PDB file of C-alpha atoms and ligand atoms in Angstrom:
ATOM      1  CA  MET A 921       0.000   0.000   0.000  1.00 85.00           C
ATOM      2  CA  PRO A 922       1.718   3.163  -1.180  1.00 87.00           C
ATOM      3  CA  ASP A 923       1.797   6.195   1.156  1.00 91.00           C
ATOM      4  CA  ASP A 924      -0.659   8.182  -0.952  1.00 92.00           C
ATOM      5  CA  VAL A 925      -3.541   5.750  -0.392  1.00 93.00           C
ATOM      6  CA  ILE A 926      -3.161   5.212   3.363  1.00 95.00           C
ATOM      7  CA  CYS A 927      -5.699   7.889   4.206  1.00 96.00           C
ATOM      8  CA  ALA A 928      -8.283   6.505   1.778  1.00 96.00           C
ATOM      9  CA  HIS A 929      -7.857   3.028   3.287  1.00 96.00           C
ATOM     10  CA  GLU A 930      -8.261   4.339   6.830  1.00 97.00           C
ATOM     11  CA  ASN A 931     -11.392   6.273   5.840  1.00 98.00           C
ATOM     12  CA  GLY A 932     -12.820   3.257   4.048  1.00 98.00           C
ATOM     13  CA  VAL A 933     -12.295   1.027   7.058  1.00 98.00           C
ATOM     14  CA  ARG A 934     -13.803   3.665   9.376  1.00 98.00           C
ATOM     15  CA  ASN A 935     -16.906   3.919   7.177  1.00 98.00           C
ATOM     16  CA  ALA A 936     -17.256   0.145   7.149  1.00 98.00           C
ATOM     17  CA  LEU A 937     -16.960   0.002  10.953  1.00 98.00           C
ATOM     18  CA  ASP A 938     -19.633   2.675  11.291  1.00 98.00           C
ATOM     19  CA  ALA A 939     -22.031   0.802   9.001  1.00 98.00           C
ATOM     20  CA  GLY A 940     -21.562  -2.477  10.857  1.00 98.00           C
ATOM     21  CA  TRP A 941     -21.667  -0.937  14.316  1.00 98.00           C
ATOM     22  CA  LYS A 942     -24.923   0.907  13.590  1.00 98.00           C
ATOM     23  CA  ILE A 943     -26.554  -2.494  13.129  1.00 98.00           C
ATOM     24  CA  LEU A 944     -24.883  -4.196  16.086  1.00 98.00           C
ATOM     25  CA  GLU A 945     -25.633  -1.443  18.603  1.00 97.00           C
ATOM     26  CA  ARG A 946     -29.350  -1.642  17.961  1.00 98.00           C
ATOM     27  CA  GLY A 947     -29.288  -5.408  18.535  1.00 98.00           C
ATOM     28  CA  GLY A 948     -28.932  -6.505  14.906  1.00 98.00           C
ATOM     29  CA  THR A 949     -27.252  -9.699  13.811  1.00 98.00           C
ATOM     30  CA  ALA A 950     -23.584 -10.275  13.080  1.00 98.00           C
ATOM     31  CA  LEU A 951     -24.584 -11.384   9.563  1.00 98.00           C
ATOM     32  CA  ASP A 952     -26.370  -8.097   8.838  1.00 98.00           C
ATOM     33  CA  ALA A 953     -23.459  -6.113  10.263  1.00 98.00           C
ATOM     34  CA  ILE A 954     -20.757  -7.753   8.170  1.00 98.00           C
ATOM     35  CA  GLU A 955     -22.834  -7.600   5.012  1.00 99.00           C
ATOM     36  CA  ALA A 956     -23.315  -3.857   5.533  1.00 98.00           C
ATOM     37  CA  ALA A 957     -19.637  -3.304   6.352  1.00 98.00           C
ATOM     38  CA  VAL A 958     -18.404  -5.199   3.300  1.00 98.00           C
ATOM     39  CA  MET A 959     -20.894  -3.451   1.014  1.00 98.00           C
ATOM     40  CA  VAL A 960     -19.456  -0.100   2.094  1.00 98.00           C
ATOM     41  CA  MET A 961     -15.968  -1.263   1.087  1.00 98.00           C
ATOM     42  CA  GLU A 962     -17.224  -2.746  -2.198  1.00 98.00           C
ATOM     43  CA  GLU A 963     -18.706   0.641  -3.085  1.00 98.00           C
ATOM     44  CA  ASP A 964     -15.483   2.426  -2.123  1.00 97.00           C
ATOM     45  CA  ASP A 965     -13.180   2.205  -5.134  1.00 96.00           C
ATOM     46  CA  THR A 966     -10.127   2.331  -2.853  1.00 96.00           C
ATOM     47  CA  PHE A 967     -10.397  -1.413  -2.367  1.00 96.00           C
ATOM     48  CA  ASP A 968     -10.137  -4.488  -4.594  1.00 96.00           C
ATOM     49  CA  ALA A 969     -13.803  -5.422  -4.299  1.00 98.00           C
ATOM     50  CA  GLY A 970     -16.863  -4.338  -6.235  1.00 98.00           C
ATOM     51  CA  ARG A 971     -16.321  -1.144  -8.244  1.00 97.00           C
ATOM     52  CA  GLY A 972     -12.607  -0.392  -8.579  1.00 97.00           C
ATOM     53  CA  SER A 973     -11.493  -4.040  -8.417  1.00 97.00           C
ATOM     54  CA  PHE A 974      -8.309  -5.176 -10.119  1.00 96.00           C
ATOM     55  CA  LEU A 975      -8.909  -6.231 -13.699  1.00 97.00           C
ATOM     56  CA  THR A 976      -8.513  -9.615 -15.369  1.00 97.00           C
ATOM     57  CA  SER A 977      -6.150  -9.914 -18.321  1.00 97.00           C
ATOM     58  CA  ASP A 978      -9.244  -9.267 -20.483  1.00 98.00           C
ATOM     59  CA  GLY A 979      -9.839  -5.922 -18.754  1.00 98.00           C
ATOM     60  CA  THR A 980     -13.005  -7.028 -16.956  1.00 98.00           C
ATOM     61  CA  VAL A 981     -13.978  -7.262 -13.271  1.00 98.00           C
ATOM     62  CA  GLU A 982     -14.660 -10.783 -11.941  1.00 98.00           C
ATOM     63  CA  MET A 983     -15.658 -10.941  -8.288  1.00 98.00           C
ATOM     64  CA  ASP A 984     -15.690 -13.669  -5.636  1.00 98.00           C
ATOM     65  CA  ALA A 985     -17.322 -13.461  -2.196  1.00 98.00           C
ATOM     66  CA  LEU A 986     -18.414 -15.581   0.756  1.00 98.00           C
ATOM     67  CA  ILE A 987     -20.547 -14.924   3.830  1.00 99.00           C
ATOM     68  CA  MET A 988     -20.882 -17.434   6.664  1.00 99.00           C
ATOM     69  CA  ASP A 989     -22.991 -17.640   9.815  1.00 98.00           C
ATOM     70  CA  GLY A 990     -21.121 -19.038  12.820  1.00 98.00           C
ATOM     71  CA  ALA A 991     -24.321 -19.967  14.657  1.00 98.00           C
ATOM     72  CA  THR A 992     -25.665 -22.364  12.024  1.00 98.00           C
ATOM     73  CA  LEU A 993     -22.742 -22.844   9.590  1.00 98.00           C
ATOM     74  CA  ARG A 994     -25.028 -21.621   6.815  1.00 98.00           C
ATOM     75  CA  ALA A 995     -22.935 -20.100   4.033  1.00 98.00           C
ATOM     76  CA  GLY A 996     -23.360 -18.398   0.675  1.00 98.00           C
ATOM     77  CA  GLY A 997     -20.606 -18.014  -1.887  1.00 98.00           C
ATOM     78  CA  VAL A 998     -20.229 -16.730  -5.430  1.00 98.00           C
ATOM     79  CA  GLY A 999     -17.301 -16.982  -7.845  1.00 98.00           C
ATOM     80  CA  GLY A1000     -16.489 -15.154 -11.068  1.00 98.00           C
ATOM     81  CA  VAL A1001     -19.499 -12.838 -11.076  1.00 98.00           C
ATOM     82  CA  GLN A1002     -19.341  -9.876 -13.433  1.00 98.00           C
ATOM     83  CA  HIS A1003     -22.727  -8.205 -13.553  1.00 98.00           C
ATOM     84  CA  VAL A1004     -23.776  -7.418  -9.996  1.00 98.00           C
ATOM     85  CA  ARG A1005     -22.924  -4.324  -8.011  1.00 98.00           C
ATOM     86  CA  SER A1006     -22.278  -6.238  -4.789  1.00 98.00           C
ATOM     87  CA  ALA A1007     -20.904  -9.767  -4.660  1.00 98.00           C
ATOM     88  CA  ILE A1008     -21.444  -9.955  -0.900  1.00 98.00           C
ATOM     89  CA  LYS A1009     -25.116  -9.036  -1.256  1.00 98.00           C
ATOM     90  CA  LEU A1010     -25.499 -11.856  -3.762  1.00 98.00           C
ATOM     91  CA  SER A1011     -23.670 -14.219  -1.387  1.00 98.00           C
ATOM     92  CA  ARG A1012     -26.114 -13.290   1.387  1.00 98.00           C
ATOM     93  CA  LEU A1013     -28.967 -14.045  -0.987  1.00 98.00           C
ATOM     94  CA  VAL A1014     -27.465 -17.484  -1.641  1.00 98.00           C
ATOM     95  CA  LEU A1015     -27.150 -18.073   2.105  1.00 98.00           C
ATOM     96  CA  GLU A1016     -30.771 -17.037   2.746  1.00 98.00           C
ATOM     97  CA  LYS A1017     -32.626 -18.317  -0.303  1.00 98.00           C
ATOM     98  CA  SER A1018     -30.842 -21.302  -1.786  1.00 98.00           C
ATOM     99  CA  PRO A1019     -30.467 -24.920  -0.711  1.00 98.00           C
ATOM    100  CA  HIS A1020     -27.038 -24.679  -2.368  1.00 98.00           C
ATOM    101  CA  VAL A1021     -23.979 -23.016  -0.897  1.00 98.00           C
ATOM    102  CA  TYR A1022     -22.033 -21.863  -3.922  1.00 98.00           C
ATOM    103  CA  PHE A1023     -22.781 -20.421  -7.361  1.00 98.00           C
ATOM    104  CA  VAL A1024     -20.426 -19.376 -10.155  1.00 98.00           C
ATOM    105  CA  GLY A1025     -20.574 -17.196 -13.266  1.00 97.00           C
ATOM    106  CA  GLU A1026     -23.776 -17.163 -15.302  1.00 97.00           C
ATOM    107  CA  GLY A1027     -25.703 -19.375 -12.897  1.00 98.00           C
ATOM    108  CA  ALA A1028     -24.887 -17.027 -10.038  1.00 98.00           C
ATOM    109  CA  GLU A1029     -26.128 -14.077 -12.049  1.00 98.00           C
ATOM    110  CA  ARG A1030     -29.307 -15.882 -13.078  1.00 98.00           C
ATOM    111  CA  PHE A1031     -29.906 -16.618  -9.381  1.00 98.00           C
ATOM    112  CA  ALA A1032     -29.318 -12.927  -8.622  1.00 98.00           C
ATOM    113  CA  GLU A1033     -31.853 -11.793 -11.200  1.00 98.00           C
ATOM    114  CA  GLU A1034     -34.421 -14.368 -10.116  1.00 98.00           C
ATOM    115  CA  HIS A1035     -34.137 -13.001  -6.594  1.00 98.00           C
ATOM    116  CA  GLY A1036     -34.588  -9.368  -7.518  1.00 97.00           C
ATOM    117  CA  MET A1037     -31.010  -8.148  -7.894  1.00 98.00           C
ATOM    118  CA  GLN A1038     -30.430  -5.853 -10.809  1.00 98.00           C
ATOM    119  CA  LEU A1039     -27.782  -6.979 -13.291  1.00 98.00           C
ATOM    120  CA  ILE A1040     -25.400  -4.272 -14.482  1.00 98.00           C
ATOM    121  CA  ASP A1041     -22.901  -3.717 -17.273  1.00 98.00           C
ATOM    122  CA  ASN A1042     -19.425  -4.866 -16.211  1.00 98.00           C
ATOM    123  CA  LYS A1043     -18.121  -1.435 -17.314  1.00 98.00           C
ATOM    124  CA  GLU A1044     -19.848   0.110 -14.269  1.00 98.00           C
ATOM    125  CA  LEU A1045     -17.311  -1.727 -12.099  1.00 98.00           C
ATOM    126  CA  VAL A1046     -14.240  -0.719 -14.140  1.00 98.00           C
ATOM    127  CA  ILE A1047     -12.453   2.514 -13.247  1.00 98.00           C
ATOM    128  CA  ASP A1048      -9.695   4.410 -15.094  1.00 98.00           C
ATOM    129  CA  ARG A1049      -7.123   3.812 -12.353  1.00 96.00           C
ATOM    130  CA  GLU A1050      -7.405   0.073 -12.893  1.00 96.00           C
ATOM    131  CA  VAL A1051      -7.383   0.327 -16.690  1.00 97.00           C
ATOM    132  CA  ASN A1052      -4.089   2.224 -16.386  1.00 96.00           C
ATOM    133  CA  ARG A1053      -2.708  -0.181 -13.794  1.00 94.00           C
ATOM    134  CA  LEU A1054      -3.393  -3.152 -16.057  1.00 96.00           C
ATOM    135  CA  ARG A1055      -1.972  -1.375 -19.096  1.00 96.00           C
ATOM    136  CA  GLU A1056       1.229  -0.517 -17.192  1.00 94.00           C
ATOM    137  CA  LEU A1057       1.677  -4.079 -15.952  1.00 92.00           C
ATOM    138  CA  LYS A1058       1.142  -5.522 -19.414  1.00 94.00           C
ATOM    139  CA  ALA A1059       3.648  -3.071 -20.887  1.00 94.00           C
ATOM    140  CA  LYS A1060       6.161  -4.040 -18.203  1.00 91.00           C
ATOM    141  CA  LEU A1061       5.664  -7.727 -18.846  1.00 90.00           C
ATOM    142  CA  ALA A1062       5.931  -7.226 -22.595  1.00 92.00           C
ATOM    143  CA  ALA A1063       9.132  -5.196 -22.214  1.00 90.00           C
ATOM    144  CA  GLY A1064      10.879  -7.272 -19.609  1.00 80.00           C
ATOM    145  CA  GLY A1065       9.311 -10.656 -20.326  1.00 59.00           C
ATOM    146  CA  LYS A1066       9.551 -12.425 -17.026  1.00 53.00           C
ATOM    147  CA  ASP A1067      10.102  -9.321 -14.892  1.00 43.00           C
ATOM    148  CA  THR A1068      12.491 -11.515 -12.873  1.00 40.00           C
ATOM    149  CA  THR A1069      10.055 -14.011 -11.398  1.00 37.00           C
ATOM    150  CA  PHE A1070       7.218 -14.937 -13.696  1.00 38.00           C
ATOM    151  CA  SER A1071       7.389 -18.232 -15.508  1.00 40.00           C
ATOM    152  CA  GLY A1072       3.748 -19.210 -15.310  1.00 48.00           C
ATOM    153  CA  GLY A1073       4.176 -22.118 -12.911  1.00 57.00           C
ATOM    154  CA  GLN A1074       2.165 -22.418  -9.731  1.00 58.00           C
ATOM    155  CA  ASP A1075       5.187 -21.949  -7.502  1.00 58.00           C
ATOM    156  CA  ASP A1076       6.483 -18.846  -9.217  1.00 56.00           C
ATOM    157  CA  ILE A1077       5.339 -15.498  -7.961  1.00 52.00           C
ATOM    158  CA  HIS A1078       3.866 -13.337 -10.667  1.00 55.00           C
ATOM    159  CA  PRO A1079       4.990  -9.721 -10.169  1.00 51.00           C
ATOM    160  CA  ALA A1080       1.356  -8.661 -10.110  1.00 51.00           C
ATOM    161  CA  GLU A1081       0.753 -11.103  -7.268  1.00 49.00           C
ATOM    162  CA  MET A1082       3.267  -9.203  -5.180  1.00 52.00           C
ATOM    163  CA  SER A1083       1.479  -5.900  -5.426  1.00 58.00           C
ATOM    164  CA  SER A1084      -2.182  -6.560  -5.968  1.00 60.00           C
ATOM    165  CA  HIS A1085      -4.022  -7.413  -2.790  1.00 70.00           C
ATOM    166  CA  ASP A1086      -6.786  -5.326  -1.387  1.00 90.00           C
ATOM    167  CA  THR A1087      -9.497  -7.885  -0.691  1.00 97.00           C
ATOM    168  CA  VAL A1088     -11.981  -6.757   1.970  1.00 98.00           C
ATOM    169  CA  GLY A1089     -13.412  -8.685   4.899  1.00 98.00           C
ATOM    170  CA  ALA A1090     -15.448  -8.192   8.057  1.00 99.00           C
ATOM    171  CA  LEU A1091     -16.190 -10.234  11.178  1.00 99.00           C
ATOM    172  CA  ALA A1092     -18.715  -9.497  13.907  1.00 99.00           C
ATOM    173  CA  LEU A1093     -20.018 -10.739  17.247  1.00 98.00           C
ATOM    174  CA  ASP A1094     -23.618  -9.760  18.028  1.00 98.00           C
ATOM    175  CA  VAL A1095     -25.634  -9.404  21.264  1.00 98.00           C
ATOM    176  CA  HIS A1096     -27.030 -12.894  20.707  1.00 97.00           C
ATOM    177  CA  GLY A1097     -23.504 -14.304  21.080  1.00 98.00           C
ATOM    178  CA  ASN A1098     -23.162 -15.253  17.413  1.00 98.00           C
ATOM    179  CA  ILE A1099     -20.208 -14.572  15.154  1.00 99.00           C
ATOM    180  CA  ALA A1100     -20.126 -14.314  11.348  1.00 99.00           C
ATOM    181  CA  GLY A1101     -17.567 -13.689   8.609  1.00 99.00           C
ATOM    182  CA  ALA A1102     -17.558 -12.177   5.122  1.00 99.00           C
ATOM    183  CA  THR A1103     -14.912 -11.688   2.430  1.00 98.00           C
ATOM    184  CA  SER A1104     -15.246 -10.003  -0.980  1.00 98.00           C
ATOM    185  CA  THR A1105     -12.705  -9.472  -3.738  1.00 98.00           C
ATOM    186  CA  GLY A1106     -12.008  -8.698  -7.362  1.00 98.00           C
ATOM    187  CA  GLY A1107      -9.097 -11.135  -7.110  1.00 97.00           C
ATOM    188  CA  THR A1108      -5.602 -10.476  -8.376  1.00 95.00           C
ATOM    189  CA  LEU A1109      -4.435  -8.041 -11.032  1.00 95.00           C
ATOM    190  CA  ASN A1110      -4.175  -9.506 -14.558  1.00 95.00           C
ATOM    191  CA  LYS A1111      -5.631 -12.841 -13.435  1.00 95.00           C
ATOM    192  CA  ASP A1112      -6.731 -15.184 -16.175  1.00 96.00           C
ATOM    193  CA  PRO A1113     -10.505 -15.026 -16.735  1.00 97.00           C
ATOM    194  CA  GLY A1114     -12.193 -17.777 -14.736  1.00 98.00           C
ATOM    195  CA  ARG A1115      -9.556 -17.852 -12.005  1.00 97.00           C
ATOM    196  CA  VAL A1116     -11.140 -18.091  -8.558  1.00 97.00           C
ATOM    197  CA  GLY A1117      -9.054 -17.264  -5.484  1.00 97.00           C
ATOM    198  CA  ASP A1118      -9.306 -18.064  -1.794  1.00 98.00           C
ATOM    199  CA  SER A1119     -11.839 -15.409  -0.780  1.00 98.00           C
ATOM    200  CA  SER A1120     -15.067 -17.192  -1.638  1.00 98.00           C
ATOM    201  CA  LEU A1121     -13.949 -20.726  -0.762  1.00 98.00           C
ATOM    202  CA  ILE A1122     -15.189 -21.916   2.609  1.00 98.00           C
ATOM    203  CA  GLY A1123     -12.325 -22.291   5.045  1.00 98.00           C
ATOM    204  CA  CYS A1124      -9.783 -20.704   2.700  1.00 98.00           C
ATOM    205  CA  GLY A1125     -10.399 -16.948   2.620  1.00 98.00           C
ATOM    206  CA  CYS A1126     -13.380 -16.935   4.976  1.00 98.00           C
ATOM    207  CA  TYR A1127     -14.916 -19.034   7.738  1.00 99.00           C
ATOM    208  CA  ALA A1128     -17.214 -18.741  10.758  1.00 99.00           C
ATOM    209  CA  ASP A1129     -18.181 -21.197  13.482  1.00 99.00           C
ATOM    210  CA  ASN A1130     -19.328 -20.153  16.966  1.00 98.00           C
ATOM    211  CA  ALA A1131     -17.473 -23.217  18.267  1.00 98.00           C
ATOM    212  CA  SER A1132     -14.099 -21.960  17.024  1.00 98.00           C
ATOM    213  CA  ALA A1133     -13.815 -18.533  15.387  1.00 99.00           C
ATOM    214  CA  ALA A1134     -14.651 -16.371  12.402  1.00 99.00           C
ATOM    215  CA  ALA A1135     -11.812 -15.560  10.003  1.00 99.00           C
ATOM    216  CA  SER A1136     -11.235 -13.497   6.878  1.00 98.00           C
ATOM    217  CA  CYS A1137      -8.050 -13.428   4.785  1.00 98.00           C
ATOM    218  CA  THR A1138      -6.461 -11.102   2.277  1.00 97.00           C
ATOM    219  CA  GLY A1139      -3.398 -11.692   0.166  1.00 95.00           C
ATOM    220  CA  TRP A1140      -2.109 -13.979  -2.529  1.00 94.00           C
ATOM    221  CA  GLY A1141      -4.950 -16.453  -2.885  1.00 96.00           C
ATOM    222  CA  GLU A1142      -3.234 -19.559  -4.204  1.00 96.00           C
ATOM    223  CA  PRO A1143      -1.076 -20.274  -1.110  1.00 97.00           C
ATOM    224  CA  ILE A1144      -3.975 -19.307   1.192  1.00 98.00           C
ATOM    225  CA  MET A1145      -6.186 -21.868  -0.574  1.00 98.00           C
ATOM    226  CA  LYS A1146      -3.604 -24.641  -0.304  1.00 98.00           C
ATOM    227  CA  LEU A1147      -3.333 -24.134   3.450  1.00 98.00           C
ATOM    228  CA  VAL A1148      -7.123 -23.710   3.977  1.00 98.00           C
ATOM    229  CA  LEU A1149      -5.906 -20.836   6.079  1.00 98.00           C
ATOM    230  CA  ALA A1150      -9.105 -19.398   7.602  1.00 98.00           C
ATOM    231  CA  LYS A1151     -10.352 -22.765   8.898  1.00 98.00           C
ATOM    232  CA  SER A1152      -6.882 -23.820  10.044  1.00 98.00           C
ATOM    233  CA  ALA A1153      -6.580 -20.648  12.112  1.00 99.00           C
ATOM    234  CA  ALA A1154     -10.108 -21.052  13.537  1.00 99.00           C
ATOM    235  CA  ASP A1155      -9.302 -24.657  14.482  1.00 98.00           C
ATOM    236  CA  GLU A1156      -6.304 -23.420  16.463  1.00 98.00           C
ATOM    237  CA  VAL A1157      -8.651 -21.198  18.481  1.00 98.00           C
ATOM    238  CA  ALA A1158     -10.891 -24.216  19.165  1.00 98.00           C
ATOM    239  CA  ARG A1159      -7.773 -26.057  20.374  1.00 98.00           C
ATOM    240  CA  GLY A1160      -7.125 -23.324  22.930  1.00 98.00           C
ATOM    241  CA  LYS A1161      -4.923 -20.727  21.224  1.00 98.00           C
ATOM    242  CA  ASP A1162      -5.981 -17.134  21.714  1.00 98.00           C
ATOM    243  CA  PRO A1163      -7.032 -15.484  18.415  1.00 98.00           C
ATOM    244  CA  GLN A1164      -4.010 -13.148  18.241  1.00 98.00           C
ATOM    245  CA  SER A1165      -1.563 -16.057  18.566  1.00 98.00           C
ATOM    246  CA  ALA A1166      -3.589 -18.116  16.088  1.00 98.00           C
ATOM    247  CA  ALA A1167      -3.559 -15.243  13.575  1.00 98.00           C
ATOM    248  CA  ARG A1168       0.216 -14.824  13.932  1.00 98.00           C
ATOM    249  CA  ALA A1169       0.793 -18.563  13.574  1.00 98.00           C
ATOM    250  CA  ALA A1170      -1.397 -18.735  10.445  1.00 98.00           C
ATOM    251  CA  ILE A1171       0.545 -15.951   8.724  1.00 98.00           C
ATOM    252  CA  ALA A1172       3.860 -17.477   9.816  1.00 98.00           C
ATOM    253  CA  SER A1173       2.853 -20.802   8.251  1.00 98.00           C
ATOM    254  CA  LEU A1174       1.751 -19.023   5.070  1.00 97.00           C
ATOM    255  CA  LYS A1175       5.293 -17.681   4.773  1.00 97.00           C
ATOM    256  CA  THR A1176       7.271 -20.724   5.890  1.00 98.00           C
ATOM    257  CA  ARG A1177       5.247 -23.378   4.059  1.00 98.00           C
ATOM    258  CA  LEU A1178       4.576 -21.628   0.728  1.00 97.00           C
ATOM    259  CA  ASN A1179       6.351 -18.281   0.764  1.00 95.00           C
ATOM    260  CA  GLY A1180       2.898 -16.708   0.705  1.00 95.00           C
ATOM    261  CA  HIS A1181       1.987 -13.213   1.761  1.00 93.00           C
ATOM    262  CA  GLY A1182      -1.204 -11.754   3.118  1.00 96.00           C
ATOM    263  CA  GLY A1183      -3.167 -11.062   6.247  1.00 97.00           C
ATOM    264  CA  ILE A1184      -5.871 -12.503   8.463  1.00 98.00           C
ATOM    265  CA  ILE A1185      -8.403 -11.249  10.993  1.00 98.00           C
ATOM    266  CA  LEU A1186      -9.904 -13.622  13.579  1.00 98.00           C
ATOM    267  CA  LEU A1187     -12.715 -13.216  16.119  1.00 99.00           C
ATOM    268  CA  ASP A1188     -14.150 -15.722  18.585  1.00 98.00           C
ATOM    269  CA  ALA A1189     -17.542 -15.821  20.282  1.00 98.00           C
ATOM    270  CA  GLN A1190     -16.033 -14.316  23.462  1.00 98.00           C
ATOM    271  CA  GLY A1191     -15.081 -11.211  21.506  1.00 98.00           C
ATOM    272  CA  ARG A1192     -11.354 -11.949  21.525  1.00 98.00           C
ATOM    273  CA  TYR A1193      -9.734 -11.008  18.223  1.00 98.00           C
ATOM    274  CA  GLY A1194      -6.478 -11.340  16.319  1.00 98.00           C
ATOM    275  CA  ILE A1195      -4.952  -9.378  13.433  1.00 98.00           C
ATOM    276  CA  ALA A1196      -1.777 -10.418  11.593  1.00 98.00           C
ATOM    277  CA  HIS A1197      -0.118  -9.825   8.223  1.00 97.00           C
ATOM    278  CA  ASN A1198       3.293 -10.285   6.643  1.00 96.00           C
ATOM    279  CA  THR A1199       2.806  -7.553   4.059  1.00 94.00           C
ATOM    280  CA  PRO A1200       4.335  -4.218   5.112  1.00 93.00           C
ATOM    281  CA  ARG A1201       0.847  -2.786   5.584  1.00 95.00           C
ATOM    282  CA  MET A1202      -2.750  -3.959   5.934  1.00 96.00           C
ATOM    283  CA  ALA A1203      -5.674  -1.673   6.734  1.00 97.00           C
ATOM    284  CA  TRP A1204      -7.669  -2.914   9.751  1.00 98.00           C
ATOM    285  CA  GLY A1205     -10.220  -1.608  12.207  1.00 98.00           C
ATOM    286  CA  VAL A1206     -11.932  -2.725  15.401  1.00 98.00           C
ATOM    287  CA  ARG A1207     -15.163  -1.335  16.863  1.00 98.00           C
ATOM    288  CA  SER A1208     -16.576  -2.234  20.259  1.00 96.00           C
ATOM    289  CA  ALA A1209     -18.593  -0.526  22.982  1.00 94.00           C
ATOM    290  CA  GLU A1210     -15.295   1.078  24.056  1.00 94.00           C
ATOM    291  CA  GLY A1211     -14.876   2.850  20.714  1.00 95.00           C
ATOM    292  CA  ALA A1212     -13.105   2.471  17.383  1.00 96.00           C
ATOM    293  CA  GLN A1213      -9.502   1.793  16.472  1.00 97.00           C
ATOM    294  CA  VAL A1214      -8.179   1.930  12.899  1.00 97.00           C
ATOM    295  CA  GLY A1215      -4.660   1.129  11.758  1.00 96.00           C
ATOM    296  CA  ILE A1216      -2.391   0.280   8.850  1.00 95.00           C
ATOM    297  CA  LYS A1217       0.382  -1.665  10.570  1.00 91.00           C
ATOM    298  CA  ARG A1218       0.061  -4.226  13.288  1.00 88.00           C
TER     299      ARG A1218
HETATM  300  N1  LIG B2536      -7.122 -13.035  -1.869  1.00 81.76           N
HETATM  301  C1  LIG B2536      -7.794 -12.699  -3.029  1.00 81.76           C
HETATM  302  C2  LIG B2536      -7.446 -13.509  -4.192  1.00 81.76           C
HETATM  303  O1  LIG B2536      -6.335 -14.022  -4.284  1.00 81.76           O
HETATM  304  O2  LIG B2536      -8.281 -13.649  -5.063  1.00 81.76           O
END
């Protein structure tokens, strides 16, 4: 995260906290709170979610999202959606209205339309900043070929993978004692069309279970998926680790096992939380009855 966007990230996180807290303080559910918080960040083009997402190599936005209820383990996920304004809203619809858990592409959008969500032109999600970012990366790749690391194999780090993470997530504990988690993303810059990352896969980029913890991840999706990072970290909480230690351990294993980079937030049903990342910066925020805290480094 370059210096010139720190302020926008802090503001975006603050706005998301406000939206979620408004629901929690009047006795609303954790699910409603995280949906509202993530929708605020999807609408804010600072982040890689909703409008302003990183672009695929075709220059389009393809979004993935998951929402999960820790009380019941109900979940709703979507992958590769291109024509909805909010992927997390569609995920919530899947959680509430479908016997299925996960929809992709056209089927997801048909489900959206059938349940009253308006479909939009993909161009509404594409902003100039991202068109330029993609153009610059492509020019760099064309000029330098490999740009030192890229060879196309799964274990090689694409230069875009190193710089393109801004996935959003939210976790909440409500007055009923339930926790929930949500993650939404446009994925990685210059990804091949059809690529789905960790964010919408249960247990990878998002998870919630009152019996362990809720978790949301950001970062390079492929290593996070291989380690099923969100569920692994939540399981550590169930085994007795406090959420901060579990978050640190998850990010340490991401680095040591697969040279991955990213961040995780964790929250248990007692309200204990953890925040960890191995990127130089990650925007985070916490809101409780004691007030709000927002930061960039942890
Ligand atoms: N963590 C987001 C992605 O890799 O798609």
